[in-house]
Amino acid sequence: MIFNSVTFLVFLITVVMLYWILPRSIRLWMLLIANCIFYGFWRWEFLGVMFVSAITDYFTALAIENTPVSNKRKRKGLLFITLFVNLGLLVYFKYLYFFTDSTNTLLGAWGIEYRLPLIEIILPFGISFYTFETISYTVDVYRGLINAEKKFLNYGLFVTFFPKLVAGPIQRAAELMPQLKERTFFKVDYISEGLQRIIYGLFLKVFLADNISPLVDEGFAVDPNTLTALDVWALSFLFGFQIYFDFSAYSHIAVGCAKLMGIKIPENFNFPYIASSFKDFWKRWHISLSSWIRDYLYLPLTGTKVVKTTGEGGIGEGLERMPDQKKKNIALFATWAIMGLWHGANWTFVIWGLYHAVFIFFERQIKKVFSIKGIKVSRLLGWTVVFPLVMLSWIPFRAADVSSTFIMFSKVLQPSSYLGYSIKENSFVVCVTVTFIFLINYFIVHNVSSIIQRKPVLHFFVRVATYAVLIIVVFTFLRPISQFIYFQF
Amino acid sequence: MIKKFLPLIELVFGFLIAFLIINSFFNKTKQFENFDLGSETASFFASDDSFPIHLSKAGLYDFEQLERGWEKRGNKPVVLILGNSQTHAINQFKPGEVNFPAIMHERLKGSGYDVLCHSIPNGNLQELYLLSSYYIDSLPIKKLILPVFIDDLREDGIREVYTRVIIESHFRINDSSSIGTTINDQLKSFSVPEKQENEVVVDNNMKALRETVQEKSEAYLNNKLAANFNSWNYRETVRGDMFTFLYKLRNTVLRIDPQTKRKVIPTLKEKNLNALKALCKKAASKNIQVYVYIPPVRYDVSPPYFENEYNAAISEIQDLLKQYPNSHFKVMDRIIEGKYWGSKDPTAFFKKREYDFMHFQYPGHQILADSLTSFITL
């Protein structure tokens, strides 16, 4: 089911009402059925794939817990089963075509005529998200950080919980399961907070993201050879804002839906384009993914023992004290390459990941030099450099292929390419306007809102007026004309 | 106590105000395709014996009516005029006045030709190529009249609203070149499923749901809302109003008016000229004569073009057409005097009248009809 649709709004109202009306024993079963309906409204046949992943981890986690810690071999074997099944599903549905195609390209380069057959497979929505969640659950049980869940109902709810099912935030079992099991009572705050987030999320999606989208599609459809440097900059900013509005919209709606049922799921964004360094960016962008990567990939690769996992903090958290620089750097590049590949089965995503890794590596080196010389870089200066560079990183994320990516990057480096433009002037107008609005919004949230809050009457009227405007805009623009971008990952 | 409920009270008030505004203002429909015409310019679509001879926002039914009229008039070879709003709009319109396609239709009646026309606002050459392909495959076109507006070389893509006839008839261009593939790909994204037995109609506002289980529930709920909540039907109009507001705001802030110079955008020009090449090639394969003309512009005041770019584009089109022996070319940009043009409603806030560079008065249509008649009968 797609959030930006009337069907979903009807579904949500029904589920939330039943959730609070029904007795607790039935409530959870109702929620499990609702989760399946939510997913099945896209393609019911892929429910099976999700349950294969869930059931595998449910039983292997129980088996791991029942195996003495001394029997390392069996425990590792069980963990291997989990990884094999989940990553196997991911590889089959998401990467088989990519690997086959890449192998065929290699065979061609070596002059071998034989080609592997290419099979086009439909990617089940949310597979990258729920497989990561089920893997993290079993790994946490293996690490002894959490106990295995005995009741399949509770575990099934953790995997299928509809607000975060298709595009995150990626939830940890330790954070969600206790909330689902807990006996919660209705609070008015749940409804007001939840609705606020949903309305704001829908506004971001149906008004901003969906209306920037045609400009981005039109611009990226142009032959990259004919683009100028100004076009490339404009397109990277436009897509940067489109994906931010689109994905943060999904996260706002997900957080809001969960809140309506009194459940807290982690925040995924914190003004990422205000970041003053690449490391800072990854503490603000898709926080639940970067936290997952930190706990289950980056830290294990560096040989660091994980003693606590959380879906918050982002990837930079707590890594400063790591001693082995070489290991740290290898882990950095490997992690970001995998992070890129997680987003999509294409080399362009690997380039996107490595682009970030290069700048984080570079920042580390600069930081060392600056700390020796006692130089402090202001946040503003950092932001001035990082903001455009982060925006430019979206080029490989959106470009059709690797060659288009490099052509577009090369344009930015050619001074002569700054003399004209090849896309419509409106793209530049929207680009500047949206950037300006984003910065104004940040300023208001961090400086003006606290002043308004001190004046209750003014605060009341400002909020009422804001809600009225947002509701009218959402009412006018609510159409499922496009999916959320992160559905495809 | 109130403090506890305050966030919810704020939301409820927000909903109430929004509901009142929606109920009060979401109650009118508008023809946004006529927005750039202004109040002093009217569209005119001629018919002959109650059968249309000039289409614009047409569906399959309208085209079938046009075809029936053509059959009734004796299945004569067709002169097809394609164009943009200049082709169908008359500035300072007075009852009884007609546009140049209607004049030519009457004038060439006795010459063994049936003049038909299809014009769409801001029509770019990709759209006109698509329409011409459809007409060529449906009717015995002998002569094709095609204006190339330098303005419209900046436009791109196929618009669903003006290609209903193509979409409803599931037509595809038989052209495997890059431009043909691009157009067909766009048409695919528009394809509307057949109407279901239970009258649930799925429109293009639900693109994201195609081939999902949700598609039907969404269409059902939308139809129910449309039937029971009037404001739901006017959302499209309000969307248009909002974009018009933003358009005017942009023009006001950036001081854009009809005389602001429009730069030729090389990539879009190239794409449109590729469509022109494909059109000429298709016409040549069917032995159709193509008459390309540079349409009239108002030249007594500073025009919205950079002169060097404008002249270069004309030369480029002329050179391109030389490759196709079935094509003819004429520059007609200065055939209509300033007095036959008019003004239009402002496209920015705090402005009174603006020059209309695209639409001329009835005498202008007579002049253009004369010029085109002599052009195609050379």
Tab-separated table of C-alpha atoms in Angstrom, chain B residues 44-355:
chain	number	residue	atom	x	y	z
B	44	PHE	CA	-12.305	28.962	-32.515
B	45	PHE	CA	-12.711	25.424	-33.811
B	46	ALA	CA	-14.604	25.304	-37.065
B	47	SER	CA	-17.031	22.649	-38.179
B	48	ASP	CA	-18.685	21.910	-41.489
B	49	ASP	CA	-22.282	20.751	-41.502
B	50	SER	CA	-21.962	20.110	-37.739
B	51	PHE	CA	-18.961	17.821	-38.211
B	52	PRO	CA	-15.716	19.184	-36.762
B	53	ILE	CA	-12.913	20.096	-39.173
B	54	HIS	CA	-10.584	21.455	-36.474
B	55	LEU	CA	-9.612	19.538	-33.322
B	56	SER	CA	-7.550	20.387	-30.257
B	57	LYS	CA	-8.108	18.583	-26.956
B	58	ALA	CA	-9.702	15.725	-28.809
B	59	GLY	CA	-10.495	12.155	-27.926
B	60	LEU	CA	-11.265	9.249	-30.199
B	61	TYR	CA	-14.948	10.200	-30.456
B	62	ASP	CA	-14.086	13.689	-31.758
B	63	PHE	CA	-11.703	12.229	-34.303
B	64	GLU	CA	-14.364	9.769	-35.487
B	65	GLN	CA	-16.753	12.692	-35.939
B	66	LEU	CA	-14.108	14.511	-37.990
B	67	GLU	CA	-13.639	11.362	-40.079
B	68	ARG	CA	-17.396	11.004	-40.627
B	69	GLY	CA	-17.591	14.588	-41.873
B	70	TRP	CA	-14.704	13.984	-44.247
B	71	GLU	CA	-16.479	10.866	-45.616
B	72	LYS	CA	-19.735	12.805	-46.042
B	73	ARG	CA	-17.913	15.496	-48.015
B	74	GLY	CA	-16.706	12.875	-50.477
B	75	ASN	CA	-13.496	11.268	-49.138
B	76	LYS	CA	-11.348	13.917	-50.793
B	77	PRO	CA	-7.554	14.072	-50.415
B	78	VAL	CA	-6.726	15.966	-47.242
B	79	VAL	CA	-4.708	19.100	-46.591
B	80	LEU	CA	-3.812	18.841	-42.923
B	81	ILE	CA	-2.878	21.942	-40.940
B	82	LEU	CA	-1.096	21.404	-37.643
B	83	GLY	CA	-0.272	24.162	-35.212
B	84	ASN	CA	-0.372	25.764	-31.806
B	85	SER	CA	-2.739	28.293	-30.235
B	86	GLN	CA	-1.981	30.839	-32.977
B	87	THR	CA	-3.766	28.488	-35.350
B	88	HIS	CA	-7.007	28.412	-33.384
B	89	ALA	CA	-7.099	31.692	-31.429
B	90	ILE	CA	-8.459	35.035	-32.604
B	91	ASN	CA	-7.485	38.213	-30.786
B	92	GLN	CA	-10.287	40.800	-30.184
B	93	PHE	CA	-12.715	38.157	-31.403
B	94	LYS	CA	-16.092	39.323	-32.720
B	95	PRO	CA	-19.028	37.063	-33.600
B	96	GLY	CA	-18.875	35.827	-37.163
B	97	GLU	CA	-15.087	35.881	-37.352
B	98	VAL	CA	-13.195	32.687	-38.158
B	99	ASN	CA	-9.561	31.615	-38.159
B	100	PHE	CA	-7.310	30.784	-41.116
B	101	PRO	CA	-7.947	26.980	-41.168
B	102	ALA	CA	-11.689	27.680	-41.519
B	103	ILE	CA	-11.033	30.225	-44.285
B	104	MET	CA	-8.827	27.734	-46.137
B	105	HIS	CA	-11.349	24.945	-45.687
B	106	GLU	CA	-14.007	27.015	-47.434
B	107	ARG	CA	-11.595	28.355	-50.055
B	108	LEU	CA	-10.224	24.959	-51.138
B	109	LYS	CA	-13.566	23.164	-51.155
B	110	GLY	CA	-13.888	23.399	-54.879
B	111	SER	CA	-10.290	22.411	-55.604
B	112	GLY	CA	-10.666	18.742	-54.738
B	113	TYR	CA	-9.087	19.037	-51.283
B	114	ASP	CA	-10.576	18.788	-47.825
B	115	VAL	CA	-8.761	21.051	-45.328
B	116	LEU	CA	-8.614	19.676	-41.780
B	117	CYS	CA	-6.770	21.032	-38.790
B	118	HIS	CA	-5.413	19.950	-35.412
B	119	SER	CA	-3.784	22.515	-33.123
B	120	ILE	CA	-2.661	22.319	-29.519
B	121	PRO	CA	-1.471	25.140	-27.227
B	122	ASN	CA	2.352	25.397	-27.114
B	123	GLY	CA	2.496	22.320	-29.324
B	124	ASN	CA	6.087	21.221	-29.812
B	125	LEU	CA	7.383	19.364	-32.857
B	126	GLN	CA	7.438	16.042	-30.976
B	127	GLU	CA	3.707	16.330	-30.368
B	128	LEU	CA	3.040	17.497	-33.898
B	129	TYR	CA	5.080	14.595	-35.274
B	130	LEU	CA	2.979	12.202	-33.201
B	131	LEU	CA	-0.292	13.765	-34.349
B	132	SER	CA	0.802	13.886	-37.986
B	133	SER	CA	1.742	10.186	-37.832
B	134	TYR	CA	-1.699	9.352	-36.509
B	135	TYR	CA	-3.464	11.391	-39.196
B	136	ILE	CA	-1.232	10.015	-41.961
B	137	ASP	CA	-2.138	6.470	-40.927
B	138	SER	CA	-5.852	7.321	-40.690
B	139	LEU	CA	-6.624	9.649	-43.619
B	140	PRO	CA	-5.343	10.182	-47.183
B	141	ILE	CA	-3.189	13.223	-46.424
B	142	LYS	CA	-1.719	14.835	-49.519
B	143	LYS	CA	-0.405	18.114	-48.143
B	144	LEU	CA	0.709	18.841	-44.631
B	145	ILE	CA	1.056	22.439	-43.392
B	146	LEU	CA	3.332	22.827	-40.419
B	147	PRO	CA	4.359	26.019	-38.597
B	148	VAL	CA	7.642	25.966	-36.701
B	149	PHE	CA	7.429	28.404	-33.803
B	150	ILE	CA	10.852	29.294	-32.464
B	151	ASP	CA	9.187	29.618	-29.021
B	152	ASP	CA	7.950	26.063	-29.128
B	153	LEU	CA	11.424	24.687	-29.878
B	154	ARG	CA	11.909	25.201	-26.127
B	155	GLU	CA	9.047	22.845	-25.285
B	156	ASP	CA	9.560	19.171	-24.648
B	157	GLY	CA	7.638	15.942	-24.295
B	158	ILE	CA	4.165	14.670	-25.055
B	159	ARG	CA	1.279	15.966	-22.954
B	160	GLU	CA	-1.410	13.487	-22.127
B	161	VAL	CA	-4.210	16.033	-22.164
B	162	TYR	CA	-3.604	16.906	-25.833
B	163	THR	CA	-3.035	13.396	-27.095
B	164	ARG	CA	-6.207	11.704	-25.874
B	165	VAL	CA	-7.040	10.513	-29.378
B	166	ILE	CA	-3.666	8.748	-29.584
B	167	ILE	CA	-3.960	7.231	-26.104
B	168	GLU	CA	-7.524	6.032	-26.539
B	169	SER	CA	-6.714	4.386	-29.854
B	170	HIS	CA	-3.518	2.772	-28.407
B	171	PHE	CA	-1.546	4.239	-31.307
B	172	ARG	CA	2.249	3.919	-31.468
B	173	ILE	CA	4.644	5.603	-33.884
B	174	ASN	CA	6.213	3.134	-36.291
B	175	ASP	CA	9.695	4.605	-35.841
B	176	SER	CA	12.589	2.884	-34.108
B	177	SER	CA	14.793	6.008	-34.070
B	178	SER	CA	15.646	7.669	-30.775
B	179	ILE	CA	12.861	10.249	-31.077
B	180	GLY	CA	10.287	7.588	-32.027
B	181	THR	CA	11.279	5.419	-29.071
B	182	THR	CA	11.159	8.378	-26.679
B	183	ILE	CA	7.660	9.302	-27.810
B	184	ASN	CA	6.407	5.708	-27.638
B	185	ASP	CA	7.880	5.314	-24.149
B	186	GLN	CA	5.967	8.368	-23.003
B	187	LEU	CA	2.789	7.027	-24.552
B	188	LYS	CA	3.281	3.779	-22.656
B	189	SER	CA	3.361	5.673	-19.382
B	190	PHE	CA	-0.020	7.212	-20.241
B	191	SER	CA	-1.757	4.016	-21.259
B	192	VAL	CA	-5.123	3.897	-19.571
B	193	PRO	CA	-6.534	0.443	-18.844
B	194	GLU	CA	-9.849	-0.443	-20.423
B	195	LYS	CA	-12.898	0.657	-18.483
B	196	GLN	CA	-13.903	-2.063	-16.040
B	197	GLU	CA	-17.358	-3.577	-15.906
B	198	ASN	CA	-18.022	-2.039	-12.516
B	199	GLU	CA	-17.339	1.432	-13.966
B	200	VAL	CA	-14.173	1.933	-11.956
B	201	VAL	CA	-12.031	4.247	-14.042
B	202	VAL	CA	-8.305	4.407	-13.341
B	203	ASP	CA	-6.682	7.623	-14.449
B	204	ASN	CA	-3.150	8.857	-14.776
B	205	ASN	CA	-3.197	10.329	-11.291
B	206	MET	CA	-2.642	6.767	-10.078
B	207	LYS	CA	0.434	5.912	-12.105
B	208	ALA	CA	2.224	4.528	-9.049
B	209	LEU	CA	-0.451	1.899	-8.506
B	210	ARG	CA	-0.506	0.350	-11.970
B	211	GLU	CA	-0.798	-3.443	-11.836
B	212	THR	CA	-1.103	-3.583	-8.057
B	213	VAL	CA	-3.970	-4.901	-5.960
B	214	GLN	CA	-4.453	-1.390	-4.614
B	215	GLU	CA	-5.247	0.042	-8.032
B	216	LYS	CA	-8.911	-0.944	-7.925
B	217	SER	CA	-9.558	0.100	-4.339
B	218	GLU	CA	-8.023	3.494	-5.019
B	219	ALA	CA	-10.091	4.016	-8.147
B	220	TYR	CA	-13.218	2.894	-6.295
B	221	LEU	CA	-12.610	5.267	-3.377
B	222	ASN	CA	-11.801	8.154	-5.710
B	223	ASN	CA	-15.010	7.602	-7.633
B	224	LYS	CA	-16.987	7.440	-4.379
B	225	LEU	CA	-15.382	10.656	-3.157
B	226	ALA	CA	-16.056	12.352	-6.466
B	227	ALA	CA	-19.706	11.291	-6.323
B	228	ASN	CA	-20.326	12.330	-2.721
B	229	PHE	CA	-17.941	15.186	-2.045
B	230	ASN	CA	-18.092	17.893	-4.672
B	231	SER	CA	-14.841	19.577	-3.686
B	232	TRP	CA	-12.922	16.418	-4.595
B	233	ASN	CA	-13.772	17.051	-8.262
B	234	TYR	CA	-12.338	20.563	-8.216
B	235	ARG	CA	-8.911	19.611	-6.924
B	236	GLU	CA	-7.453	19.746	-10.427
B	237	THR	CA	-8.710	23.307	-10.877
B	238	VAL	CA	-7.219	24.365	-7.543
B	239	ARG	CA	-3.913	22.710	-8.466
B	240	GLY	CA	-3.986	24.768	-11.657
B	241	ASP	CA	-4.792	27.919	-9.667
B	242	MET	CA	-1.876	27.260	-7.331
B	243	PHE	CA	0.541	26.778	-10.225
B	244	THR	CA	-0.832	29.909	-11.935
B	245	PHE	CA	-0.169	31.826	-8.734
B	246	LEU	CA	3.400	30.491	-8.578
B	247	TYR	CA	3.884	31.278	-12.286
B	248	LYS	CA	2.741	34.868	-11.764
B	249	LEU	CA	4.855	35.157	-8.643
B	250	ARG	CA	7.915	33.983	-10.583
B	251	ASN	CA	7.201	36.483	-13.369
B	252	THR	CA	6.706	39.300	-10.866
B	253	VAL	CA	9.845	38.570	-8.844
B	254	LEU	CA	12.056	37.971	-11.870
B	255	ARG	CA	10.342	40.670	-13.949
B	256	ILE	CA	9.462	38.317	-16.758
B	257	ASP	CA	6.972	39.548	-19.347
B	258	PRO	CA	6.115	38.614	-22.957
B	259	GLN	CA	8.983	40.788	-24.218
B	260	THR	CA	11.613	39.083	-22.085
B	261	LYS	CA	14.078	37.401	-24.437
B	262	ARG	CA	13.740	33.626	-24.554
B	263	LYS	CA	16.964	31.790	-25.137
B	264	VAL	CA	17.004	28.871	-27.533
B	265	ILE	CA	17.859	25.759	-25.474
B	266	PRO	CA	20.161	23.658	-27.694
B	267	THR	CA	19.182	20.216	-26.356
B	268	LEU	CA	15.454	20.826	-26.676
B	269	LYS	CA	15.853	22.442	-30.100
B	270	GLU	CA	17.802	19.394	-31.257
B	271	LYS	CA	15.126	17.028	-29.975
B	272	ASN	CA	12.362	18.968	-31.697
B	273	LEU	CA	14.293	19.216	-34.957
B	274	ASN	CA	14.830	15.459	-34.838
B	275	ALA	CA	11.063	15.138	-34.661
B	276	LEU	CA	10.784	17.441	-37.680
B	277	LYS	CA	13.233	15.232	-39.614
B	278	ALA	CA	11.260	12.117	-38.659
B	279	LEU	CA	8.040	13.807	-39.748
B	280	CYS	CA	9.487	14.742	-43.169
B	281	LYS	CA	10.840	11.209	-43.597
B	282	LYS	CA	7.488	9.658	-42.782
B	283	ALA	CA	5.710	12.093	-45.130
B	284	ALA	CA	8.178	11.294	-47.924
B	285	SER	CA	7.519	7.568	-47.543
B	286	LYS	CA	3.798	8.271	-48.126
B	287	ASN	CA	4.403	10.789	-50.918
B	288	ILE	CA	3.009	13.684	-48.874
B	289	GLN	CA	4.135	17.263	-49.521
B	290	VAL	CA	5.174	19.070	-46.344
B	291	TYR	CA	4.814	22.857	-46.207
B	292	VAL	CA	6.827	24.269	-43.347
B	293	TYR	CA	6.498	27.953	-42.518
B	294	ILE	CA	7.922	30.293	-39.907
B	295	PRO	CA	4.731	31.794	-38.490
B	296	PRO	CA	3.933	35.492	-38.088
B	297	VAL	CA	5.311	37.351	-35.095
B	298	ARG	CA	4.628	40.871	-33.967
B	299	TYR	CA	7.538	42.937	-35.281
B	300	ASP	CA	6.546	46.552	-34.510
B	301	VAL	CA	7.809	46.147	-30.918
B	302	SER	CA	10.882	44.388	-29.591
B	303	PRO	CA	10.203	40.637	-29.966
B	304	PRO	CA	10.957	38.041	-27.249
B	305	TYR	CA	13.868	36.522	-29.184
B	306	PHE	CA	17.580	37.113	-29.456
B	307	GLU	CA	17.806	38.127	-33.104
B	308	ASN	CA	20.961	36.123	-33.855
B	309	GLU	CA	19.516	32.948	-32.293
B	310	TYR	CA	16.214	33.444	-34.081
B	311	ASN	CA	17.871	33.850	-37.480
B	312	ALA	CA	20.253	30.955	-36.845
B	313	ALA	CA	17.332	28.675	-35.973
B	314	ILE	CA	15.535	29.653	-39.192
B	315	SER	CA	18.652	28.897	-41.257
B	316	GLU	CA	19.054	25.567	-39.507
B	317	ILE	CA	15.471	24.573	-40.261
B	318	GLN	CA	15.897	25.643	-43.882
B	319	ASP	CA	19.081	23.571	-44.242
B	320	LEU	CA	17.432	20.584	-42.594
B	321	LEU	CA	14.469	20.681	-44.970
B	322	LYS	CA	16.745	20.735	-48.014
B	323	GLN	CA	17.435	17.062	-47.344
B	324	TYR	CA	13.784	16.230	-48.040
B	325	PRO	CA	12.602	16.902	-51.602
B	326	ASN	CA	8.970	16.610	-50.504
B	327	SER	CA	9.329	19.564	-48.144
B	328	HIS	CA	8.837	23.264	-48.855
B	329	PHE	CA	9.814	26.180	-46.698
B	330	LYS	CA	8.713	29.786	-46.328
B	331	VAL	CA	9.407	32.486	-43.769
B	332	MET	CA	6.139	34.333	-43.016
B	333	ASP	CA	7.139	36.058	-39.796
B	334	ARG	CA	6.543	39.620	-41.070
B	335	ILE	CA	3.358	39.259	-43.071
B	336	ILE	CA	1.013	40.643	-40.395
B	337	GLU	CA	1.280	44.309	-39.421
B	338	GLY	CA	1.338	45.484	-35.816
B	339	LYS	CA	-2.198	46.916	-36.006
B	340	TYR	CA	-3.641	43.425	-36.430
B	341	TRP	CA	-2.169	42.180	-33.177
B	342	GLY	CA	-3.484	42.868	-29.701
B	343	SER	CA	-2.807	42.780	-26.007
B	344	LYS	CA	-3.604	40.262	-23.320
B	345	ASP	CA	-4.135	39.890	-19.584
B	346	PRO	CA	-0.977	40.289	-17.504
B	347	THR	CA	1.034	37.192	-16.610
B	348	ALA	CA	2.480	38.899	-13.521
B	349	PHE	CA	1.029	40.700	-10.509
B	350	PHE	CA	0.614	44.512	-10.447
B	351	LYS	CA	0.677	44.863	-14.241
B	352	LYS	CA	-2.018	46.111	-16.594
B	353	ARG	CA	-1.821	44.868	-20.189
B	354	GLU	CA	0.848	42.931	-22.014
B	355	TYR	CA	1.669	42.555	-25.689
